[in-house]
CSV table of C-alpha atoms in Angstrom, one decimal:
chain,number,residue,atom,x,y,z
A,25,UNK,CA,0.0,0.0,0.0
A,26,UNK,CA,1.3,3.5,-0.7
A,27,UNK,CA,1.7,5.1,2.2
A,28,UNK,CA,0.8,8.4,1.2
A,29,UNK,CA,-2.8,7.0,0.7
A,30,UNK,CA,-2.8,7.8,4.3
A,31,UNK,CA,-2.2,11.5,4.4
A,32,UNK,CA,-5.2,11.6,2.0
A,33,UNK,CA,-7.2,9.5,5.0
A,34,UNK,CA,-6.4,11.7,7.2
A,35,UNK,CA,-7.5,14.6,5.3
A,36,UNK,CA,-11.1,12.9,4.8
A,37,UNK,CA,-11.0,12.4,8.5
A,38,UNK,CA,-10.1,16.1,9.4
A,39,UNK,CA,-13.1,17.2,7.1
A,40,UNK,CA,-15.2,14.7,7.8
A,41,UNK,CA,-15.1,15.6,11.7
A,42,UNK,CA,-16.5,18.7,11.7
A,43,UNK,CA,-19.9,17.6,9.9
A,44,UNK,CA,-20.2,14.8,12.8
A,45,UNK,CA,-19.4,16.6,15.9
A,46,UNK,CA,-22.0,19.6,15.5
A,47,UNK,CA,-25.0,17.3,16.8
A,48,UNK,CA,-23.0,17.6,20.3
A,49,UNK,CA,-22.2,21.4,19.3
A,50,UNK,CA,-25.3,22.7,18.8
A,51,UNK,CA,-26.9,23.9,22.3
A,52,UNK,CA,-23.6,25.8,22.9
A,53,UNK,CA,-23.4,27.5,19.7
A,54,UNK,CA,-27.0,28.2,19.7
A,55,UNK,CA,-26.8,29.2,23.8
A,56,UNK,CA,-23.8,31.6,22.4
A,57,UNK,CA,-25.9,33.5,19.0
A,58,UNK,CA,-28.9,33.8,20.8
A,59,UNK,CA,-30.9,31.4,19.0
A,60,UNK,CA,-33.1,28.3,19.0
A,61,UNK,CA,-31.7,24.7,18.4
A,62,UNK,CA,-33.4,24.4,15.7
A,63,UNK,CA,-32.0,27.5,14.0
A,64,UNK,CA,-28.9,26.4,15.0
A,65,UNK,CA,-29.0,23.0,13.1
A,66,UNK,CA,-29.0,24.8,9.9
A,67,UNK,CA,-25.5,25.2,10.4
A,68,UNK,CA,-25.3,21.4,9.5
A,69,UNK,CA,-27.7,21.4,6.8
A,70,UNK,CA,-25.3,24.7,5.0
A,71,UNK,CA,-22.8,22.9,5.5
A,72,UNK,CA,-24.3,19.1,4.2
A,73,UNK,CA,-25.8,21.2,0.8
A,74,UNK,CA,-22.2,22.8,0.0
A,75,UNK,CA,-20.5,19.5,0.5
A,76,UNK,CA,-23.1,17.8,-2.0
A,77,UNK,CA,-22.7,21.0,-4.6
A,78,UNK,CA,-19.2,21.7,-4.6
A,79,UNK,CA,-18.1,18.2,-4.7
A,80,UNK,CA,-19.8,17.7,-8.3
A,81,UNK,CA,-19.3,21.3,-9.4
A,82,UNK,CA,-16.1,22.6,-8.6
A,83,UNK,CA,-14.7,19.2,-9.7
A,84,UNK,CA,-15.9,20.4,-13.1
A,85,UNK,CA,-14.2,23.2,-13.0
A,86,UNK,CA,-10.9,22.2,-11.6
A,87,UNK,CA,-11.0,18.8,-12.5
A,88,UNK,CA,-7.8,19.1,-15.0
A,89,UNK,CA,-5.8,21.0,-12.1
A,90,UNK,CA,-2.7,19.5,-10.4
A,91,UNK,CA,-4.1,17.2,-8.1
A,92,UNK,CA,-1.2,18.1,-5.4
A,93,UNK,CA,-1.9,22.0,-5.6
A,94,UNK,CA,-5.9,21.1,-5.7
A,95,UNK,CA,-6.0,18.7,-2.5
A,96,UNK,CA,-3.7,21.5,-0.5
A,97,UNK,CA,-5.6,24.5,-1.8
A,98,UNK,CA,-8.8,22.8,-0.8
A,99,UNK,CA,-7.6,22.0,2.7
A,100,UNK,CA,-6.2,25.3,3.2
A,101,UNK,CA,-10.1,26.5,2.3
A,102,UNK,CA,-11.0,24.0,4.8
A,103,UNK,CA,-9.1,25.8,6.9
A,104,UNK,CA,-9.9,28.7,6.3
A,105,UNK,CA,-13.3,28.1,7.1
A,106,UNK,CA,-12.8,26.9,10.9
A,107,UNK,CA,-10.9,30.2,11.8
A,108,UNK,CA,-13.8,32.4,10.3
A,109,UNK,CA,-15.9,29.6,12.3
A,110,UNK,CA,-13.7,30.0,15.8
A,111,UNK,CA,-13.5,33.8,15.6
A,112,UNK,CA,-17.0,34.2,14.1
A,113,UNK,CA,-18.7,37.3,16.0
A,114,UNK,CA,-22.3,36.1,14.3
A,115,UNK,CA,-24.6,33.4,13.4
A,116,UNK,CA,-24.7,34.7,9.8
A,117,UNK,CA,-20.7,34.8,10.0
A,118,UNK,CA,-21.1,31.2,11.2
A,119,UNK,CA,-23.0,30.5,7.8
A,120,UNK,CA,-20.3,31.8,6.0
A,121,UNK,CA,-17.8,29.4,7.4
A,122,UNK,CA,-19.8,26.5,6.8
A,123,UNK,CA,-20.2,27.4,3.1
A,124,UNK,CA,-16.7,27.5,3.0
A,125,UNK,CA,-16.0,24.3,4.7
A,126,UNK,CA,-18.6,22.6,3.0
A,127,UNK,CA,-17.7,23.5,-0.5
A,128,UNK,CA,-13.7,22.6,0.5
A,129,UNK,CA,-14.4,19.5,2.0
A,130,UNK,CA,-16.8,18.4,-1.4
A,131,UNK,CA,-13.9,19.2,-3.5
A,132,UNK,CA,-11.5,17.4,-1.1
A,133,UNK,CA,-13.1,14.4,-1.0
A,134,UNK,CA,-13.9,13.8,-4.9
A,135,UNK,CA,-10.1,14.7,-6.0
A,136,UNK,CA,-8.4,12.6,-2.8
A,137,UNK,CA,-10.4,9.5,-4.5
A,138,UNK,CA,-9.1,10.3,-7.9
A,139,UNK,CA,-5.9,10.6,-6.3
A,140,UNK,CA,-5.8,7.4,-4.0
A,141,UNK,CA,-6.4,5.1,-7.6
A,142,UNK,CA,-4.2,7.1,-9.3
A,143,UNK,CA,-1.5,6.2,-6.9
A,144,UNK,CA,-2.3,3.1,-6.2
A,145,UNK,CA,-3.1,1.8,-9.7
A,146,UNK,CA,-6.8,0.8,-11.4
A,147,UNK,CA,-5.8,-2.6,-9.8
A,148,UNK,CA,-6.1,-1.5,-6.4
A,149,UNK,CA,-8.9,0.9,-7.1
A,150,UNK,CA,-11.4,-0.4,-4.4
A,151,UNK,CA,-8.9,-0.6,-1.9
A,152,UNK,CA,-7.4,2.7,-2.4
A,153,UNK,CA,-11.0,4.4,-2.2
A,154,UNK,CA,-11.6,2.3,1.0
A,155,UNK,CA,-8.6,3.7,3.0
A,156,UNK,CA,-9.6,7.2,1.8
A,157,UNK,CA,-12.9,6.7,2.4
A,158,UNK,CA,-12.2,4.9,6.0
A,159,UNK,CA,-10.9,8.5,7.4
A,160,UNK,CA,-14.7,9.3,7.0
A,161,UNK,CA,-15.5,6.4,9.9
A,162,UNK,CA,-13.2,7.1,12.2
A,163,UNK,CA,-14.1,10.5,12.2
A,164,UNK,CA,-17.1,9.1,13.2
A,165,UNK,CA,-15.5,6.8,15.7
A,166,UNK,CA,-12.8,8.9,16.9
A,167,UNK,CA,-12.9,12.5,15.5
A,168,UNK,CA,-16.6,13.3,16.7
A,169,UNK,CA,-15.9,12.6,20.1
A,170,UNK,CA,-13.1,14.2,20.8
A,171,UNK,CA,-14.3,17.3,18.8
A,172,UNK,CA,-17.2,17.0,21.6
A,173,UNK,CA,-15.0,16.7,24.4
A,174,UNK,CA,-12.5,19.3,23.6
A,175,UNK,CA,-15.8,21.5,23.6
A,176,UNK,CA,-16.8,20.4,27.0
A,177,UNK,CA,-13.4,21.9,28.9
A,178,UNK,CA,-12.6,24.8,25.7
A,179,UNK,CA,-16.1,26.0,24.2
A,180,UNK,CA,-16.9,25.3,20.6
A,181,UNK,CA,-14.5,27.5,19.3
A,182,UNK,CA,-11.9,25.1,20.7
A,183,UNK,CA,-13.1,22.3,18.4
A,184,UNK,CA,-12.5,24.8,15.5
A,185,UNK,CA,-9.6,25.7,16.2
A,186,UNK,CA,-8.2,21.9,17.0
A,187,UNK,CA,-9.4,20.9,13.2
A,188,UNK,CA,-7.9,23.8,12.2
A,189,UNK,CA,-4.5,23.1,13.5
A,190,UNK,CA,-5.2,19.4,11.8
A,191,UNK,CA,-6.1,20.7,8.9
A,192,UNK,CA,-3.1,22.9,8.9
A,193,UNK,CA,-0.8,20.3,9.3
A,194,UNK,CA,-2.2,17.7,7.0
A,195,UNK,CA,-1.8,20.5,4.3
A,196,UNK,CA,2.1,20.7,4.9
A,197,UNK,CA,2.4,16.9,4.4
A,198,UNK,CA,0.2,16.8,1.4
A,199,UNK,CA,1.9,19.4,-0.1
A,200,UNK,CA,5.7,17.5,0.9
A,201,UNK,CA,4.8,14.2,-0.3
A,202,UNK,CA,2.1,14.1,-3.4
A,203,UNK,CA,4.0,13.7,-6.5
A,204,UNK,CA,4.0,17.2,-8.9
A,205,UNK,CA,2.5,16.9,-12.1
A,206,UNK,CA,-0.2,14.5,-10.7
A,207,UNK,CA,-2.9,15.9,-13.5
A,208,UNK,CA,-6.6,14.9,-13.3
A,209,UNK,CA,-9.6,14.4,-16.2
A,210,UNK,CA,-11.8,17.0,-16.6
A,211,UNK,CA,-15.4,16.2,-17.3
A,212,UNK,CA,-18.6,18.5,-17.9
A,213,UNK,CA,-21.3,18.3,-15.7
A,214,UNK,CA,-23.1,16.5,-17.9
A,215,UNK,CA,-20.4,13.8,-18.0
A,216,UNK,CA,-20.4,13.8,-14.0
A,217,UNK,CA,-24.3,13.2,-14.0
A,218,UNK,CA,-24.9,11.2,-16.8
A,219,UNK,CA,-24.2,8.1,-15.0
A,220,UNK,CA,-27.4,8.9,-13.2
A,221,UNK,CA,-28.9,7.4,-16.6
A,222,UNK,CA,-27.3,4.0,-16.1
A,223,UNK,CA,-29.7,1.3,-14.9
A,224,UNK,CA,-30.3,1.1,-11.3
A,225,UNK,CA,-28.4,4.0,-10.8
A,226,UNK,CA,-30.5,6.5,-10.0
A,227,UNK,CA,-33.2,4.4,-7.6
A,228,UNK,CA,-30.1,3.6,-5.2
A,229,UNK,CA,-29.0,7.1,-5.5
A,230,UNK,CA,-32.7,7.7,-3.9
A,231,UNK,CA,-32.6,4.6,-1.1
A,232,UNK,CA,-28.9,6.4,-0.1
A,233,UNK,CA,-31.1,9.9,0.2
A,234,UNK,CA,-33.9,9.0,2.3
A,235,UNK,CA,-31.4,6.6,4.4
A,236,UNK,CA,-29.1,9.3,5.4
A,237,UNK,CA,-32.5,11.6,5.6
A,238,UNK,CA,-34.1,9.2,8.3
A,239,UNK,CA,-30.5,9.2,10.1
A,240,UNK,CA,-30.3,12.7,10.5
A,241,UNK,CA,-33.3,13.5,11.9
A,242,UNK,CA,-32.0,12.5,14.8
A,243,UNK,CA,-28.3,12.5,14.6
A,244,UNK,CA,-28.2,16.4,13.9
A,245,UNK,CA,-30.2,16.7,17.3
A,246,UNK,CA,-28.3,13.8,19.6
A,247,UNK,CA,-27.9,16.6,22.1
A,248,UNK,CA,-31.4,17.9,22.7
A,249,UNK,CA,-32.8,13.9,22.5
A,250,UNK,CA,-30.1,12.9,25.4
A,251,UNK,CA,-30.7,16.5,27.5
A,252,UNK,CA,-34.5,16.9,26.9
A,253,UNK,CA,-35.2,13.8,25.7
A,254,UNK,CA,-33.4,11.5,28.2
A,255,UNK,CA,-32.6,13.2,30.7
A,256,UNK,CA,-28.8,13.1,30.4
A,257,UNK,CA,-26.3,15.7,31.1
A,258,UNK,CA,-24.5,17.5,28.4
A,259,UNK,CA,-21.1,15.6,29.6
A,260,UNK,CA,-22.5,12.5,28.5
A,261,UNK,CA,-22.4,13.2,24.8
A,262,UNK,CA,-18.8,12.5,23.9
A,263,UNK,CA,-19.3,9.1,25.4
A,264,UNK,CA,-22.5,8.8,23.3
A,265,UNK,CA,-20.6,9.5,20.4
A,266,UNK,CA,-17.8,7.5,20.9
A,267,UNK,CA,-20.4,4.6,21.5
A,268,UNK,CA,-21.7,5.2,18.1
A,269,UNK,CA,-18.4,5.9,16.7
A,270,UNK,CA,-17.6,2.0,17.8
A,271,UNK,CA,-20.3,0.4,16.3
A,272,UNK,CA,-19.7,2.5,13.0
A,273,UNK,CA,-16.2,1.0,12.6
A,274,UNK,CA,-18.0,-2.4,13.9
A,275,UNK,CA,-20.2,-1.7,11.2
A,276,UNK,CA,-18.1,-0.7,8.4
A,277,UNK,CA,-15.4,-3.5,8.8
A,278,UNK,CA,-18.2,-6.1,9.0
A,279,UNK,CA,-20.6,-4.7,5.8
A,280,UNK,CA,-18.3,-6.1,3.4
A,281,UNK,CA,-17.9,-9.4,4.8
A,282,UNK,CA,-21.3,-9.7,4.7
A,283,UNK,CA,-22.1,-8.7,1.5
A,284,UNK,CA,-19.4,-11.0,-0.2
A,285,UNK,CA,-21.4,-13.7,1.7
A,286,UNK,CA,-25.4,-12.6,1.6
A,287,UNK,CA,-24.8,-10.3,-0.8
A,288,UNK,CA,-24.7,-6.6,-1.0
A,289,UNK,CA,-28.6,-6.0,-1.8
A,290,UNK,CA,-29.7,-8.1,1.6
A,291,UNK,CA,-27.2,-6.2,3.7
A,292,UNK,CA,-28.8,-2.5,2.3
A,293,UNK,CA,-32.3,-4.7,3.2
A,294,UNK,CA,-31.2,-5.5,6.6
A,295,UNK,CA,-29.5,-2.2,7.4
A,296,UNK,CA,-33.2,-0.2,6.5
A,297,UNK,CA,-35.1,-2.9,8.4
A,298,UNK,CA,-32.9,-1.9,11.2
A,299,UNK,CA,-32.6,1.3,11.2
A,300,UNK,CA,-36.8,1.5,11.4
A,301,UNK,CA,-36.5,-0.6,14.3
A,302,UNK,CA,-34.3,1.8,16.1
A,303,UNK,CA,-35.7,4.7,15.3
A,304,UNK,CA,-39.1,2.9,17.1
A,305,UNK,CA,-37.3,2.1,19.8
A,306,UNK,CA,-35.8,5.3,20.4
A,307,UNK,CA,-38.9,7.2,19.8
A,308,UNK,CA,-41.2,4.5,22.3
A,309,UNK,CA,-38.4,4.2,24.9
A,310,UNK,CA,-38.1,8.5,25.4
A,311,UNK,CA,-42.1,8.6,25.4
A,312,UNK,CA,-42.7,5.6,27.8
A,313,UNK,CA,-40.3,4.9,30.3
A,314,UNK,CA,-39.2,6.9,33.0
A,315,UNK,CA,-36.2,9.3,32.7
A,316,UNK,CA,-33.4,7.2,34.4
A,317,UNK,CA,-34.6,4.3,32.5
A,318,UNK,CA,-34.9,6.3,29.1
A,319,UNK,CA,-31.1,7.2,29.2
A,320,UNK,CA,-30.3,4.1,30.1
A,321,UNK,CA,-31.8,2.7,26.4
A,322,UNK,CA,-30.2,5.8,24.9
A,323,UNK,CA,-26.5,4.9,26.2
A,324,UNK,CA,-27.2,0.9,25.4
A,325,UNK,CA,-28.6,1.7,22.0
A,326,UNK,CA,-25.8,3.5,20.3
A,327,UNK,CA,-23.5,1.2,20.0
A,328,UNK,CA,-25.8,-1.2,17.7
A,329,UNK,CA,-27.1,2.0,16.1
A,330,UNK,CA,-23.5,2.5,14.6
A,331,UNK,CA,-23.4,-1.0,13.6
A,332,UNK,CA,-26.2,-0.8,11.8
A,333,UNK,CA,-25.6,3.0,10.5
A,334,UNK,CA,-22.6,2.5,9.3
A,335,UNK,CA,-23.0,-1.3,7.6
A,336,UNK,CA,-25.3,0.6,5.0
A,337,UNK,CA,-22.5,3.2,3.1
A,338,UNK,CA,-20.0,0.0,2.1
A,339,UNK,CA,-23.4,-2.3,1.2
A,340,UNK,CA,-24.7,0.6,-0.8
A,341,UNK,CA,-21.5,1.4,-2.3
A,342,UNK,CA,-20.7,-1.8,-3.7
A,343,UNK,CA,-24.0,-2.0,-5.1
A,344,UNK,CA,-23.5,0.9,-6.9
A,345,UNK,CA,-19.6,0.0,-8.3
A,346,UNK,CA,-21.5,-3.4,-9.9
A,347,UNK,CA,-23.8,-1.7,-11.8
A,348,UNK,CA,-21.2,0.0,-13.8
A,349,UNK,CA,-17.9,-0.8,-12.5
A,350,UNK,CA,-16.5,0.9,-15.4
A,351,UNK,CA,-18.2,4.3,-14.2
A,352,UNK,CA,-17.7,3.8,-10.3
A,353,UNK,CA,-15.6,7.0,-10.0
A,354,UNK,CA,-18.8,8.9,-11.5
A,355,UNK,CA,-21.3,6.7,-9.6
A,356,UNK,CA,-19.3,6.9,-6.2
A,357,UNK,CA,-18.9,10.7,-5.8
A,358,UNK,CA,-22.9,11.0,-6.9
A,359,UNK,CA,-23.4,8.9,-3.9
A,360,UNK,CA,-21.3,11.1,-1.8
A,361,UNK,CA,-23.4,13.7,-3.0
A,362,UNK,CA,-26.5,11.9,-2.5
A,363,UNK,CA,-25.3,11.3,1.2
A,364,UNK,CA,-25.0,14.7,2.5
A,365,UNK,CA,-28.4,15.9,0.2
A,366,UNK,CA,-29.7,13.5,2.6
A,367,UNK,CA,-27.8,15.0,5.7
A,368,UNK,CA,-28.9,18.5,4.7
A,369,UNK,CA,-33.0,16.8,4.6
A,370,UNK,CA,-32.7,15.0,7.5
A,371,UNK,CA,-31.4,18.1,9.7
A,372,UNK,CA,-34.0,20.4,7.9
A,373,UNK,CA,-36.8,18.0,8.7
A,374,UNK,CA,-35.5,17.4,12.2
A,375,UNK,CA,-35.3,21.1,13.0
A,376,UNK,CA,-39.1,21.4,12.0
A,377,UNK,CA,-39.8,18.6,14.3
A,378,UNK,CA,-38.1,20.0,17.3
A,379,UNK,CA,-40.0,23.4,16.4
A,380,UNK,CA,-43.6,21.6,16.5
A,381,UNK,CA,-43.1,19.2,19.1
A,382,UNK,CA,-40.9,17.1,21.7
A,383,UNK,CA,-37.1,15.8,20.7
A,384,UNK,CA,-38.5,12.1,22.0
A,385,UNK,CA,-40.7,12.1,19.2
A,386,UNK,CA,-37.9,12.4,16.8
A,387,UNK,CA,-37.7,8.8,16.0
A,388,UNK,CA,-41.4,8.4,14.5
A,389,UNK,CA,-40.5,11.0,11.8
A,390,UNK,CA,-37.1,9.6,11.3
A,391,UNK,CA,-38.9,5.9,11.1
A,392,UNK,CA,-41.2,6.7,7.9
A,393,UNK,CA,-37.3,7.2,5.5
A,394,UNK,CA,-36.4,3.8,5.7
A,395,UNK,CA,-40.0,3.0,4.8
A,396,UNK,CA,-39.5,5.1,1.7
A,397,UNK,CA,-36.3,3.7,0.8
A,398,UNK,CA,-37.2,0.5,0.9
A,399,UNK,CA,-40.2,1.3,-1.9
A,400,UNK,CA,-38.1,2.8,-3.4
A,401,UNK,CA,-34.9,-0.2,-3.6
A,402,UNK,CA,-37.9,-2.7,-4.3
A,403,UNK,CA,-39.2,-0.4,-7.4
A,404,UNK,CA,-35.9,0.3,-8.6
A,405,UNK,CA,-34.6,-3.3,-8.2
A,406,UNK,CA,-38.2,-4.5,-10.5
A,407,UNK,CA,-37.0,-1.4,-13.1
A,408,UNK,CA,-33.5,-3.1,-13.3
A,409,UNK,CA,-34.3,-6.7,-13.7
A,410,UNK,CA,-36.6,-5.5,-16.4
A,411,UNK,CA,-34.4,-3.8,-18.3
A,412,UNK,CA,-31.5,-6.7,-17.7
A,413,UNK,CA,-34.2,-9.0,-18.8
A,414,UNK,CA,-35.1,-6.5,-22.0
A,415,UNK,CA,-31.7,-6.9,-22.6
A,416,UNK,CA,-31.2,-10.4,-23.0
A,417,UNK,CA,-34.2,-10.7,-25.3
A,418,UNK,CA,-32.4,-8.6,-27.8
């Protein structure tokens, strides 16, 4: 394995951090503007929309750039962004800097792909995208947390500033050890969407959107279900987190063992079954039982919440690659766009929620994606075997 790949994880991770740790994040910041919770969470969903526009559109425009002076630029952005964040005097300021982050980390993440096979050769393409792609989880499993604790003994602006050092120094190596000359393909828009067109392409695009929609419904607001919802005190979210944080990693090393033995389809199946289950539970558990006993299910849930979380993305993903393996770099950033449209929704709708009613009833909104994308994986999986069939005949 080239070892640089690593650099380029750590780079997803850095970015990647910052979109996971606001759910803990947000009663501070919105404590600090003078606002609601709600208000506050559409600091994630700026942020989620930028991600899932830049990464397509600036790609387009930069996409024949030197990959080295791209990745650092981008990271320097990203940068950027959390100082106007940790020194922000304003919540419209604070808007500003997740624009900025967003749009950096969108064009970070589709060029370090492109990168990571280029370096490691179309041979080792999956693998390459899976160690890049892997800083993502244990941002989840590592980065989230910490941002959340750092934020419990230094404010908020502390977690900025931490992923801005990161940042910072992730850039310097980047910028030391990517070859020069490293030059990428440029495509149109149109090129970068028309594998939407391919069959079965564009119903999973929808079953990744309403999965990650469900999700974030509640994820966005961990902190007001745990405080209001639970009963728990606000020092008890980095060791939510880094509950949920295990079972992602649980979850993403285990996905693809599964789906090389059930297969890939089953294992998206299993993962919406189980995510409408926990959202049920969730939901049920904060309206039912008594506070003490309500946290309690909180802390024991997360754990197999991650698991099951984070066992989708790899499932979904290879799905995708054997439509068109051929067209997975197209099919495989669409997704990453897909992901955070589906962020952005979820936060959106979740914010409503908490607007009109009680954080414990989060989980019954969040329970009606899966439904959705389960429709929607069945209708699109009829559409494909149609066409295959179609095919055939011919």
């Amino acid at each position: 394995m080239d070892k640089r790949l690593i650099w380029l994880a750590v780079g997803s991770f850095t970015m990647s951090t910052v979109g996971f740790v606001f759910s803990s994040l947000l009663p501070s910041i919105a404590a600090d503007t003078h606002t609601t919770i709600p208000h506050a969470g559409h600091l994630i969903t700026v942020f989620s929309l930028s991600y899932a526009i830049g990464a397509p559109l600036l790609s387009a425009l930069a996409g024949a750039a030197d990959r080295r002076r791209l990745l650092v630029a981008a990271m320097l952005a990203f940068v950027a962004g959390n100082w106007i964040a940790a020194t922000s005097v304003s919540f419209t300021t604070l808007l500003l800097a997740q624009i900025v982050m967003g749009m950096a980390s969108g064009l970070f993440a589709a060029t370090a792909q492109a990168t990571a096979v280029s370096l490691a050769g179309p041979e080792h393409r999956a693998l390459a995208i899976s160690i890049v792609v892997g800083g993502t989880t244990f941002a989840v499993a590592l980065g989230a947390p910490l941002g959340a604790l750092i934020a419990a003994f230094w404010g908020w602006r502390g977690t900025f500033w931490a992923v801005a050092l990161l940042g910072l120094a992730c850039a310097t190596v980047l910028w030391l050890r990517l070859p020069r000359g490293l030059s990428g393909t440029k495509l149109t828009l149109s090129e970068r969407f028309s594998a939407i067109g391919l069959p079965g392409v564009a119903s999973s695009l929808m079953v990744t959107f309403l999965y990650l929609a469900g999700a974030f419904v509640i994820i966005s607001y961990l902190a007001p279900l745990a405080i209001d919802g639970a009963g728990l005190s606000k020092m008890a979210l980095p060791g939510l987190l880094l509950a949920f944080g295990v079972g992602a990693v649980i979850g993403n090393l285990s996905s693809g063992f599964l789906a090389d033995r059930v297969g890939a389809t089953r294992v998206v199946v299993l993962s919406l079954m189980s995510a409408l289950v926990v959202s049920l539970v969730i939901a049920l558990g904060l309206n039912l039982l008594p506070r003490d006993l309500a946290g309690l299910l909180l802390i024991g849930i997360m754990v197999p919440w991650g698991i099951i979380g984070w066992a989708f993305p790899p499932a979904q993903a290879s799905r995708l690659v054997g439509f068109a393996p051929e067209m997975a770099h197209l099919t495989l950033s669409l997704n990453a766009s897909a992901i955070y449209l589906g962020i952005a929704s979820g936060t959106a709708i979740g914010g409503r929620v908490l607007e009109n009613t009680a954080a414990a009833n989060l989980g019954f909104f969040a329970a009606l994606f899966p439904v959705a994308a389960l429709a929607a994986l069945y209708v699109g999986l009829r559409s494909y075997r149609r066409r295959f069939a179609a095919t055939l005949a011919e």
